[in-house]
mmCIF file of N, CA and C in Angstrom:
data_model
loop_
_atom_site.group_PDB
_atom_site.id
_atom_site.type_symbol
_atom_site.label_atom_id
_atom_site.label_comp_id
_atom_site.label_asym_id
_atom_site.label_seq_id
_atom_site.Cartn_x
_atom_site.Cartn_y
_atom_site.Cartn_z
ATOM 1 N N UNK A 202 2.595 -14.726 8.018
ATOM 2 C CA UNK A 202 3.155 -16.065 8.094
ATOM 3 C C UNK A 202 2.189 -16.996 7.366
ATOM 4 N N UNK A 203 2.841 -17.697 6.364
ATOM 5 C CA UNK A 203 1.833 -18.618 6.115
ATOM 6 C C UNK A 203 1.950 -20.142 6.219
ATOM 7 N N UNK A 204 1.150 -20.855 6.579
ATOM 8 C CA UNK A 204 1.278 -22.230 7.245
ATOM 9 C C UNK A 204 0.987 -23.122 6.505
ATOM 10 N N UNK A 205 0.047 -23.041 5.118
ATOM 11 C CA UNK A 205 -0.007 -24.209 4.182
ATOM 12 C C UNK A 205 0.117 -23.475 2.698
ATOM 13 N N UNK A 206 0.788 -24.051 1.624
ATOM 14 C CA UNK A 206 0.852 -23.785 0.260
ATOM 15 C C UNK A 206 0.146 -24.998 -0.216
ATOM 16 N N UNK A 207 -0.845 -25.545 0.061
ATOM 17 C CA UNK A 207 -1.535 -26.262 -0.886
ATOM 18 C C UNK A 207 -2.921 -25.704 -1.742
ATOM 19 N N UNK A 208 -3.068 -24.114 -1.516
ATOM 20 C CA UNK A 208 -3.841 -23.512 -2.367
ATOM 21 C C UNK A 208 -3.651 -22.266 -1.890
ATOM 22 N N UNK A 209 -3.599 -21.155 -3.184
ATOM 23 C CA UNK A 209 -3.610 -19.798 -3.348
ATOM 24 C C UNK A 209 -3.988 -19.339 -1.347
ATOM 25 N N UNK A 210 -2.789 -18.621 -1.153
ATOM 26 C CA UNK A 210 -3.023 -17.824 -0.081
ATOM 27 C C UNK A 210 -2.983 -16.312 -0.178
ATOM 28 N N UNK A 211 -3.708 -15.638 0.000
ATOM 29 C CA UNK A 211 -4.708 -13.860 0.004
ATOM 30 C C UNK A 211 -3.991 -13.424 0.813
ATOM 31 N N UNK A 212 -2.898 -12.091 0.548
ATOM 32 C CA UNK A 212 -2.465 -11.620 2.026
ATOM 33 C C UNK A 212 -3.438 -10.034 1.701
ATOM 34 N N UNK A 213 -3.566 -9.575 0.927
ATOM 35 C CA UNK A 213 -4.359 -7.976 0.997
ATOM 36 C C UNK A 213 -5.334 -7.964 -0.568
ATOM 37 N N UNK A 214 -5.873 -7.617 -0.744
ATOM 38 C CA UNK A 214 -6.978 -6.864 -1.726
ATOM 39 C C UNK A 214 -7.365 -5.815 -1.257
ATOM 40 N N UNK A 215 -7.823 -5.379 -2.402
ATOM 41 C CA UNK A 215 -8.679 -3.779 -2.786
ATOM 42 C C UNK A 215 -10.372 -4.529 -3.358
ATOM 43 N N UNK A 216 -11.154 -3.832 -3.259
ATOM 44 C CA UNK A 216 -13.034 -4.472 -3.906
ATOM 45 C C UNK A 216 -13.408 -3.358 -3.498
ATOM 46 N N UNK A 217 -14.934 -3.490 -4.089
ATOM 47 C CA UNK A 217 -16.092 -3.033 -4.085
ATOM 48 C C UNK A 217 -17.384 -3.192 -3.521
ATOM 49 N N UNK A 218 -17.277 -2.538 -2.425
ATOM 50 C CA UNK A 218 -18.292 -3.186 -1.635
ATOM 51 C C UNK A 218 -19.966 -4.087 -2.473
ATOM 52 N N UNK A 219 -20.202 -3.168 -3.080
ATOM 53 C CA UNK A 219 -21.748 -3.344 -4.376
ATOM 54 C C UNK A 219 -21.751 -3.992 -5.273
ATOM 55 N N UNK A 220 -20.418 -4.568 -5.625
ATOM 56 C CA UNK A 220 -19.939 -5.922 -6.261
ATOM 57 C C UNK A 220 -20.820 -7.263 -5.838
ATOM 58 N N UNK A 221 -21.117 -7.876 -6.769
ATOM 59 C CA UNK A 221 -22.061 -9.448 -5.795
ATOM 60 C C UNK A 221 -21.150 -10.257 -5.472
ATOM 61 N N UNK A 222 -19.686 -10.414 -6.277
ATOM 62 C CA UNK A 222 -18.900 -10.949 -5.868
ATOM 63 C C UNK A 222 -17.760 -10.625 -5.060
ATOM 64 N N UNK A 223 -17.463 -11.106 -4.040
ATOM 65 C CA UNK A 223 -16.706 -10.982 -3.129
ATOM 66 C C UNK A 223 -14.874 -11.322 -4.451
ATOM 67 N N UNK A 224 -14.893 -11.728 -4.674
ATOM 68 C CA UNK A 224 -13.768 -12.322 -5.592
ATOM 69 C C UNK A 224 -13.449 -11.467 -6.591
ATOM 70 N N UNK A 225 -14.349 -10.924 -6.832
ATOM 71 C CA UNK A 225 -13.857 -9.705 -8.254
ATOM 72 C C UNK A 225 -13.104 -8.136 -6.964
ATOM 73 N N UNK A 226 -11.842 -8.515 -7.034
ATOM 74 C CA UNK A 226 -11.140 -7.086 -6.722
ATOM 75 C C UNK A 226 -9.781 -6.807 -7.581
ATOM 76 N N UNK A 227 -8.842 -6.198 -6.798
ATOM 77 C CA UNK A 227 -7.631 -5.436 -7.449
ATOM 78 C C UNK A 227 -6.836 -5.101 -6.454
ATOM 79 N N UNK A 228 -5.421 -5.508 -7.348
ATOM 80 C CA UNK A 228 -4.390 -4.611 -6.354
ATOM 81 C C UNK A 228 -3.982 -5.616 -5.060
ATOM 82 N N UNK A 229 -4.202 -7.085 -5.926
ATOM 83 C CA UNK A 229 -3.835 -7.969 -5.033
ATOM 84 C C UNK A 229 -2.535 -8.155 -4.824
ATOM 85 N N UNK A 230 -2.070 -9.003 -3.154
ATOM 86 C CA UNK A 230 -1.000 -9.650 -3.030
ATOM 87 C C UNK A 230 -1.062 -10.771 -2.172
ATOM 88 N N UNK A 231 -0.208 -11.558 -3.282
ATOM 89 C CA UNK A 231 -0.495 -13.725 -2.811
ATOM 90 C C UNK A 231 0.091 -13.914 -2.661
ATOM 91 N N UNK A 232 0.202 -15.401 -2.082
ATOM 92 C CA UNK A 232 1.642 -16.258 -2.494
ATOM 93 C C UNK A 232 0.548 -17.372 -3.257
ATOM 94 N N UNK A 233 0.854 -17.808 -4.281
ATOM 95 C CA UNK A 233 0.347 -19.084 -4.960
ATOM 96 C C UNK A 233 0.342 -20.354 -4.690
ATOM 97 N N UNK A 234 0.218 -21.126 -4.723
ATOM 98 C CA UNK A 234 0.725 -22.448 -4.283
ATOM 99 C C UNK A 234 1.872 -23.167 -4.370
ATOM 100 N N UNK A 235 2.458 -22.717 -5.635
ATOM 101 C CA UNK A 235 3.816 -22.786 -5.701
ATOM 102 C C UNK A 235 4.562 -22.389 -4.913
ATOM 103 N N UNK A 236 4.239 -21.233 -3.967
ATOM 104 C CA UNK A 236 5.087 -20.645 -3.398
ATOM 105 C C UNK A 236 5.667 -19.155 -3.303
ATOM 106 N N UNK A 237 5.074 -18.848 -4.789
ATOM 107 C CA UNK A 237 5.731 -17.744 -4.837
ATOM 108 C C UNK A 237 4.754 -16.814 -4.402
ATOM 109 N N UNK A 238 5.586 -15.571 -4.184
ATOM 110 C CA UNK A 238 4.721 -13.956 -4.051
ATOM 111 C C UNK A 238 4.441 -13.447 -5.170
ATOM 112 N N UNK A 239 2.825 -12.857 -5.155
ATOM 113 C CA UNK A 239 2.694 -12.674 -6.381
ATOM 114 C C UNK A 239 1.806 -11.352 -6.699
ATOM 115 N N UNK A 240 1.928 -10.264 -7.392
ATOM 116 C CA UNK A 240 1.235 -9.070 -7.473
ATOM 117 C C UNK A 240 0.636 -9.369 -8.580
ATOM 118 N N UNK A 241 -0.643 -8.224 -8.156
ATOM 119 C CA UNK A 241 -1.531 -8.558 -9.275
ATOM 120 C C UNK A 241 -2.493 -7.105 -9.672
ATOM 121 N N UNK A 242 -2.702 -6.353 -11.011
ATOM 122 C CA UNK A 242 -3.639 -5.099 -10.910
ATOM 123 C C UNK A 242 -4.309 -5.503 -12.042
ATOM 124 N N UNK A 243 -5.343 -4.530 -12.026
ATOM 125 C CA UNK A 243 -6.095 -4.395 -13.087
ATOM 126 C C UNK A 243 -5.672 -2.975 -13.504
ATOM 127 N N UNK A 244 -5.125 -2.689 -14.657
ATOM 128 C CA UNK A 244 -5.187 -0.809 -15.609
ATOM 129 C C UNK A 244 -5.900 -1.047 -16.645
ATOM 130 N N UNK A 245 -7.070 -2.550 -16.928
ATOM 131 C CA UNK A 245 -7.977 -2.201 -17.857
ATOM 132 C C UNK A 245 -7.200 -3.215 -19.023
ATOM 133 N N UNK A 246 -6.512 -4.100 -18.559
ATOM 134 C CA UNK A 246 -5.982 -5.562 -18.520
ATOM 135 C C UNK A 246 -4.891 -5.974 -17.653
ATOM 136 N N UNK A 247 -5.177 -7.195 -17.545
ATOM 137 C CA UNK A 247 -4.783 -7.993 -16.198
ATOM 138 C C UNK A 247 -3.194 -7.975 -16.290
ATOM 139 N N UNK A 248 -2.545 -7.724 -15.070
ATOM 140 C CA UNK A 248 -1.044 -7.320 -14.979
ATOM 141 C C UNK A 248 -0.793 -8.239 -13.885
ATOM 142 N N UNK A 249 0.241 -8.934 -14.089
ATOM 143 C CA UNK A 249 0.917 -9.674 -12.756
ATOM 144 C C UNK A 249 2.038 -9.703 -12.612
ATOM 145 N N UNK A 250 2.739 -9.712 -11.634
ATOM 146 C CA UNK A 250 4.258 -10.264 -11.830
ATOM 147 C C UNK A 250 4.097 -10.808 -10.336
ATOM 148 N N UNK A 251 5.401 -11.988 -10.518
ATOM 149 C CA UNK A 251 5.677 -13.272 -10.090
ATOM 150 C C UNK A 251 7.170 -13.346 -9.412
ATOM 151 N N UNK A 252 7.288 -13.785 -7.766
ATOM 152 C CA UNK A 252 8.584 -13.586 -7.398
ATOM 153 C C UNK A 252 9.243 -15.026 -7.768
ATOM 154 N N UNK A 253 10.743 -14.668 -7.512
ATOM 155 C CA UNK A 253 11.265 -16.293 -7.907
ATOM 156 C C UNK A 253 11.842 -16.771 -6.392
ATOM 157 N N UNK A 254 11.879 -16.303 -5.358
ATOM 158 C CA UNK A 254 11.767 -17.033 -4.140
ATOM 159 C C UNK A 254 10.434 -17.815 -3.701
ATOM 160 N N UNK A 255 11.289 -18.974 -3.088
ATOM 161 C CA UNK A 255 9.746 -19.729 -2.464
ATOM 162 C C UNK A 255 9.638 -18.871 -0.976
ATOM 163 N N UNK A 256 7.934 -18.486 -0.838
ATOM 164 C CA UNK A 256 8.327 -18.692 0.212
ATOM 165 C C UNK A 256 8.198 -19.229 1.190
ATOM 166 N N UNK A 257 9.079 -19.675 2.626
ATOM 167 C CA UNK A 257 8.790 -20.656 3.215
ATOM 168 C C UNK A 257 7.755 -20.410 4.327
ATOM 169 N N UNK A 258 7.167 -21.951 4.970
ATOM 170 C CA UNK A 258 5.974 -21.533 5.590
ATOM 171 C C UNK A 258 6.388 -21.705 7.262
ATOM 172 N N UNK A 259 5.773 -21.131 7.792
ATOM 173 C CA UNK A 259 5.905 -21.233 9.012
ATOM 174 C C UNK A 259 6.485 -20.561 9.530
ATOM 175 N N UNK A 260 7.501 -19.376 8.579
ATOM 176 C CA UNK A 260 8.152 -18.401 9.509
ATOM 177 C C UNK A 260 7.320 -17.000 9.038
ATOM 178 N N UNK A 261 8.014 -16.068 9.567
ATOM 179 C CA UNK A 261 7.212 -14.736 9.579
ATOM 180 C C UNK A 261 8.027 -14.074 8.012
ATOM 181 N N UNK A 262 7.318 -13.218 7.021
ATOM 182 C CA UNK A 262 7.807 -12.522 6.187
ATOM 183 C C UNK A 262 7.304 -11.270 5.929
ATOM 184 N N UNK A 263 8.117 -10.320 5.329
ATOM 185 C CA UNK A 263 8.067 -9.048 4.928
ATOM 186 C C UNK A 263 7.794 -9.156 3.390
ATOM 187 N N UNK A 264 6.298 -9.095 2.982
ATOM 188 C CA UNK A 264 6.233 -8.879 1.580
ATOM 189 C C UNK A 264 5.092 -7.509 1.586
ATOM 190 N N UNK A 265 5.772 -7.392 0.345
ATOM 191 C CA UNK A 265 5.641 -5.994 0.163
ATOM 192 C C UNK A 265 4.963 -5.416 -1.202
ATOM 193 N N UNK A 266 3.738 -4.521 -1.801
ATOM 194 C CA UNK A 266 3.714 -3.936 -2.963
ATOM 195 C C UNK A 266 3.093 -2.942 -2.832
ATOM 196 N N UNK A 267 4.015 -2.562 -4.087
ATOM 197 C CA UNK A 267 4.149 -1.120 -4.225
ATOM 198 C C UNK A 267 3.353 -0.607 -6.169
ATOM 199 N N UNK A 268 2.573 -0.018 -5.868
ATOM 200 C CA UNK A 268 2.134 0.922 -7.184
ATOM 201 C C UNK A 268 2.440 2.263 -7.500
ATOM 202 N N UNK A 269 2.658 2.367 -8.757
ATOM 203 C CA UNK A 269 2.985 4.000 -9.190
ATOM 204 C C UNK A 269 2.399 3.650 -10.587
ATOM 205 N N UNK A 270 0.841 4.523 -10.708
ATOM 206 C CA UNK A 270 0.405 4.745 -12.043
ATOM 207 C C UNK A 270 1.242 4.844 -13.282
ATOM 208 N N UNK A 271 1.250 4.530 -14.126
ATOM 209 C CA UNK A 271 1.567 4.725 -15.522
ATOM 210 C C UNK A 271 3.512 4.597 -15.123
ATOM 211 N N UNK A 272 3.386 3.395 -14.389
ATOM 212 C CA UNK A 272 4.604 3.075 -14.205
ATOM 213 C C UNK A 272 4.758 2.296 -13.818
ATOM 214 N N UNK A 273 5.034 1.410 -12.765
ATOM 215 C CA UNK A 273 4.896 0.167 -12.166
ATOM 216 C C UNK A 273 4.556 -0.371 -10.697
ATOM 217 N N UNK A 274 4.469 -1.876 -10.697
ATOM 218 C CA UNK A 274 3.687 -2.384 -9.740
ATOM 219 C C UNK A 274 5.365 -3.459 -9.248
ATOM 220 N N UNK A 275 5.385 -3.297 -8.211
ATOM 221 C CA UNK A 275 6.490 -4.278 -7.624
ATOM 222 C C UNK A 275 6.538 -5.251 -6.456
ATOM 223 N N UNK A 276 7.040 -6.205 -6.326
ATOM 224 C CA UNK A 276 7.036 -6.772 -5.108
ATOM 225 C C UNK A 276 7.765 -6.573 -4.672
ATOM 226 N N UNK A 277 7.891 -7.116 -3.142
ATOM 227 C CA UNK A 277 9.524 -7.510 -2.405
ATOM 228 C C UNK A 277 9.240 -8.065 -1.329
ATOM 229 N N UNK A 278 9.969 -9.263 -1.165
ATOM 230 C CA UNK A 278 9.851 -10.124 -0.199
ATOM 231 C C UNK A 278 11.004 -9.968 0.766
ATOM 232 N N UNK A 279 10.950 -9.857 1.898
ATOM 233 C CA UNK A 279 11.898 -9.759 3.213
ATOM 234 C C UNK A 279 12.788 -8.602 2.334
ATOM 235 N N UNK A 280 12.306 -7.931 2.111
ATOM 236 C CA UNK A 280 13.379 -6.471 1.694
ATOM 237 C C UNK A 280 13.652 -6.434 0.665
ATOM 238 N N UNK A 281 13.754 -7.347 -0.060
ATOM 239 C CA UNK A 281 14.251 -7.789 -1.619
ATOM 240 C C UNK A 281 13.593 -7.394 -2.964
ATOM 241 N N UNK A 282 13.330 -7.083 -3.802
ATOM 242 C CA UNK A 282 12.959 -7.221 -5.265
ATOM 243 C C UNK A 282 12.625 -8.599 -5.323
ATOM 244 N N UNK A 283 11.383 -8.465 -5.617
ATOM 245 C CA UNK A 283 10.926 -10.015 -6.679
ATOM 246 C C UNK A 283 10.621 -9.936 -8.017
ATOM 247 N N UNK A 284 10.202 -8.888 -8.225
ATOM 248 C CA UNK A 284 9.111 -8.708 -9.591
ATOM 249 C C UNK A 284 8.943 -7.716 -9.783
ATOM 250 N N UNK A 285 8.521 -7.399 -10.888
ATOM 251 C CA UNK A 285 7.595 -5.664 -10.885
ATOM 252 C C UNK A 285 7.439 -5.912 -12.818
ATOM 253 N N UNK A 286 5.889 -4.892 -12.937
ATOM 254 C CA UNK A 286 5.500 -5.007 -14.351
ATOM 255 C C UNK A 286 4.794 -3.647 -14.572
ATOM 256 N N UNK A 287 5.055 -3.553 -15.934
ATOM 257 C CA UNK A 287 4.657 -1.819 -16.417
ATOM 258 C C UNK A 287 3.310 -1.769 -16.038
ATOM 259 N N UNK A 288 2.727 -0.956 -15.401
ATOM 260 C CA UNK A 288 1.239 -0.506 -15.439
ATOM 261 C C UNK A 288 0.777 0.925 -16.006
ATOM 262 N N UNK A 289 -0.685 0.971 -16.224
ATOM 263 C CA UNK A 289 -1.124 2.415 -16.609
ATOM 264 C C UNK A 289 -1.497 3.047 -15.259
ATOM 265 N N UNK A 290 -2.903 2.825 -15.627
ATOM 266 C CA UNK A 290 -3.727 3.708 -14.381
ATOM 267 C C UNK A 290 -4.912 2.541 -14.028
ATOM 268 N N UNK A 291 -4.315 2.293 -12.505
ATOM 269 C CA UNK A 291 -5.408 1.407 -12.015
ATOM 270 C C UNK A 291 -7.055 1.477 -11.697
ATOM 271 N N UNK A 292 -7.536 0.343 -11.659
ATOM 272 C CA UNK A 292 -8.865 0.182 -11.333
ATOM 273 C C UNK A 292 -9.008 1.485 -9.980
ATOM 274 N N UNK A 293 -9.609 2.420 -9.838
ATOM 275 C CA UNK A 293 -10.008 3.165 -8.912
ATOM 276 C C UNK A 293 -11.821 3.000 -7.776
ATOM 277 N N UNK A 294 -11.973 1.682 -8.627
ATOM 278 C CA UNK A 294 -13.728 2.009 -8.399
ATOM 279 C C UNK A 294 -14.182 1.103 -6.461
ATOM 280 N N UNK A 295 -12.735 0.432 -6.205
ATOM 281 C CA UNK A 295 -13.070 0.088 -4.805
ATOM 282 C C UNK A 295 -13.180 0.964 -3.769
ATOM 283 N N UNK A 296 -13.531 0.695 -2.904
ATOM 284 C CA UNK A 296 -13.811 0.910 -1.560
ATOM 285 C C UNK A 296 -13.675 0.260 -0.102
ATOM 286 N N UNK A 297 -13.088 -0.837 -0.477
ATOM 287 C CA UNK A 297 -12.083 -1.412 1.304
ATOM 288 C C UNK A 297 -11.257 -2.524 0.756
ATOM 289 N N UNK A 298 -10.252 -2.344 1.760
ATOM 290 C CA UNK A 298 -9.320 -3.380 1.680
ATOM 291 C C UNK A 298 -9.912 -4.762 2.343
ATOM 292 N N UNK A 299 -9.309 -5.794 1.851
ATOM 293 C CA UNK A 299 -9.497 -7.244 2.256
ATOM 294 C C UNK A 299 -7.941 -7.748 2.693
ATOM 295 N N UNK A 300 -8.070 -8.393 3.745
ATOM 296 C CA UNK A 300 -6.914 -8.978 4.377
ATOM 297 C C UNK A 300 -7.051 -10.695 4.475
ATOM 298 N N UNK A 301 -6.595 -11.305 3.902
ATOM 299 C CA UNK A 301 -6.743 -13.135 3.800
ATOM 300 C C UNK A 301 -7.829 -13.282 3.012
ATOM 301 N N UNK A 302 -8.725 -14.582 3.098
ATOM 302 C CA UNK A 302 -9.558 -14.998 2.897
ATOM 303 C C UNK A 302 -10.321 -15.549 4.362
ATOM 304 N N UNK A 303 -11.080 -16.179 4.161
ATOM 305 C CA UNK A 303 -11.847 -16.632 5.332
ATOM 306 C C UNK A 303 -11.241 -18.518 5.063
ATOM 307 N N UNK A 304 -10.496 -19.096 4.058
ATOM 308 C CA UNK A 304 -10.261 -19.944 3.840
ATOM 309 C C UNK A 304 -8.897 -20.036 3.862
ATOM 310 N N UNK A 305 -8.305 -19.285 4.067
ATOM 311 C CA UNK A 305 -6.788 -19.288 3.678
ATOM 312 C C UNK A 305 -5.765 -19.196 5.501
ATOM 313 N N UNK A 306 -4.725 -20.105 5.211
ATOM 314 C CA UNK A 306 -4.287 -20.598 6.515
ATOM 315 C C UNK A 306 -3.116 -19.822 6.838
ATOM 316 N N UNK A 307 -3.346 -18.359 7.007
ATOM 317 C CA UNK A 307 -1.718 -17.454 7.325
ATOM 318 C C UNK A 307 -2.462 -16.808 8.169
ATOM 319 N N UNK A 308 -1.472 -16.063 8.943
ATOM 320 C CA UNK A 308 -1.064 -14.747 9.658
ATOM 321 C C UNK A 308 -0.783 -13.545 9.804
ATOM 322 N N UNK A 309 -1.676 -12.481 10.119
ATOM 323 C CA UNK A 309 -1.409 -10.890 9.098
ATOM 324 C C UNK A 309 -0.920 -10.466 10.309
ATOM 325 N N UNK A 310 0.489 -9.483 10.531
ATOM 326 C CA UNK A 310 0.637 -8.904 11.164
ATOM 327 C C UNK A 310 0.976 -7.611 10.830
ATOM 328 N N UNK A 311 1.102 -6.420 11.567
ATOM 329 C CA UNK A 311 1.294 -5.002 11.086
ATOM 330 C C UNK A 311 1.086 -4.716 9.303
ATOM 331 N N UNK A 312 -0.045 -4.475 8.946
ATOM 332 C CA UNK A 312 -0.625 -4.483 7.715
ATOM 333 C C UNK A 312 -0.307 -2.449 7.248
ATOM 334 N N UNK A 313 0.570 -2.288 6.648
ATOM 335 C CA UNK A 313 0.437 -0.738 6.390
ATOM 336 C C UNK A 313 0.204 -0.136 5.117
ATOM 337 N N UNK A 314 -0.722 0.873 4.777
ATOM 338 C CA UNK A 314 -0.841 1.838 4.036
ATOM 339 C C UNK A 314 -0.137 3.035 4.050
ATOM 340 N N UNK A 315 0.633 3.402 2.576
ATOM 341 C CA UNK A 315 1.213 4.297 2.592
ATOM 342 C C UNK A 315 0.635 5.477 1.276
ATOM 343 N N UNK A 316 0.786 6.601 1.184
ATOM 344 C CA UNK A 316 -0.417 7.480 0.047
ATOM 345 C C UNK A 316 1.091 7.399 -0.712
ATOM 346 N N UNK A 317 2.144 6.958 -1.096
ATOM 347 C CA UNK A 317 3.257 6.898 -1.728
ATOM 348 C C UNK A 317 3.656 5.737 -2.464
ATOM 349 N N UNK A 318 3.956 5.379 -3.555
ATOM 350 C CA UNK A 318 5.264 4.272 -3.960
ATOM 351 C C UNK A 318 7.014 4.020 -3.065
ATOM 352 N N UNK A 319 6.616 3.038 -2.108
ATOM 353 C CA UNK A 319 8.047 3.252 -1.270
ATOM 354 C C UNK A 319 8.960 3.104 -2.249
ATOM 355 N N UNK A 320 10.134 3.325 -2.267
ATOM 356 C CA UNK A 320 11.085 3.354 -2.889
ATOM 357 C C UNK A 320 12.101 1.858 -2.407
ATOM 358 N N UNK A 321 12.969 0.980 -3.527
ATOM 359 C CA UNK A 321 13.464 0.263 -2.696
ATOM 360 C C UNK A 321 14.257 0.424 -1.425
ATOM 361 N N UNK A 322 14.940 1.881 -1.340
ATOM 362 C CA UNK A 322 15.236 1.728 -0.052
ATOM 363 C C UNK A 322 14.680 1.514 1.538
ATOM 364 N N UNK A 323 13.235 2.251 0.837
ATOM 365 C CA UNK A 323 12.361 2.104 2.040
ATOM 366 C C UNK A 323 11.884 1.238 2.203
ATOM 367 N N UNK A 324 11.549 -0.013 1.971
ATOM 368 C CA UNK A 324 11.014 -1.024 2.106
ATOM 369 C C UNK A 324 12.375 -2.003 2.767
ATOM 370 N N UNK A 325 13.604 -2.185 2.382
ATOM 371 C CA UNK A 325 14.689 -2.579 2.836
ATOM 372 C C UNK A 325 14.731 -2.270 4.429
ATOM 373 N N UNK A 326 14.944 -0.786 4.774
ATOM 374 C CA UNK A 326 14.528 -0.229 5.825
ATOM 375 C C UNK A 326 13.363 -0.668 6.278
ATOM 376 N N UNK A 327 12.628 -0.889 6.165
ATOM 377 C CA UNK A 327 11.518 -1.024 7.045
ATOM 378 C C UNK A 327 11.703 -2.406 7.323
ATOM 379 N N UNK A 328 11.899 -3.449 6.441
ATOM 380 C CA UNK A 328 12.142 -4.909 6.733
ATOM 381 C C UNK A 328 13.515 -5.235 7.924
ATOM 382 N N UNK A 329 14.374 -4.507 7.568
ATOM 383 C CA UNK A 329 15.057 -4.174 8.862
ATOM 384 C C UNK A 329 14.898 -3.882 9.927
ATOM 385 N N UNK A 330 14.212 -2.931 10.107
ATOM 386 C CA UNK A 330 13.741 -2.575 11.421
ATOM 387 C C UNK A 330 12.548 -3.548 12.041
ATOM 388 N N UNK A 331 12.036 -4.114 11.126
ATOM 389 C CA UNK A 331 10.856 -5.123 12.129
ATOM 390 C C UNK A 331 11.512 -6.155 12.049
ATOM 391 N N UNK A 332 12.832 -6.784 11.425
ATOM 392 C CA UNK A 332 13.222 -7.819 11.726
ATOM 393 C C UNK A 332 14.382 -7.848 12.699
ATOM 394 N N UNK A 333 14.918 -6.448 12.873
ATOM 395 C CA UNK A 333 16.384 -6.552 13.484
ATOM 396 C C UNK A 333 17.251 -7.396 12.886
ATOM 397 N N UNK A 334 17.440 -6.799 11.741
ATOM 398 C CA UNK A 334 18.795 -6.932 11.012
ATOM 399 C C UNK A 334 19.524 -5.860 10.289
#
């Protein structure tokens, strides 16, 4: 859930622990200030794609990304398709996930890892079932 869009909100990252900077990671997912959801990798130049729903604050959402090497990176918000952009082969050199920022004003709930690219059906499904619809 997120409660203010007046600057970049962090829902997950990938880093490196031995990194000096906390800020240099991969394999992000935002919402921007604009609003939108937004994926982001590194395959050795910078890849993003951008949803065209806003989304709104204060209620709970299902966003979602998904990677498949030397193929693509996608979003989906509450079950939906937002985006998705060709990738190679991602940055591999992290070592933990990051959830928010320490500055950023949302709500993480049930955070999951999967060793797969869900497929759109599965992500539909799954937004279903935690929303009951």
């Amino acid at each position: 859930k997120v409660s203010d869009l007046s600057f970049r909100q962090n829902l997950i990252g990938f880093t490196d622990s031995t990194l000096l900077s906390p800020s240099i990671s991969d394999q992000l997912l935002f919402v921007e200030h604009t609003g939108q959801l937004v994926g982001y990798t590194f395959d050795g130049g910078i890849k993003s794609c951008f949803g065209t729903t806003v989304v709104t604050t204060g209620i709970w959402h299902s966003a979602v990304i998904t990677f498949k090497d030397n193929d693509k990176m996608i979003v989906y918000l509450d079950g939906a398709w937002e985006a998705e952009v060709a990738i190679g082969t991602r940055w591999a050199g992290g070592d933990r996930h990051l959830m928010g920022r320490i500055t950023d004003d949302i709500t993480l709930d049930e955070v999951v890892f999967y060793d797969r690219a869900l497929t759109p059906e599965d992500v539909l499904q799954y937004h279903q079932a935690q929303f009951g619809v």
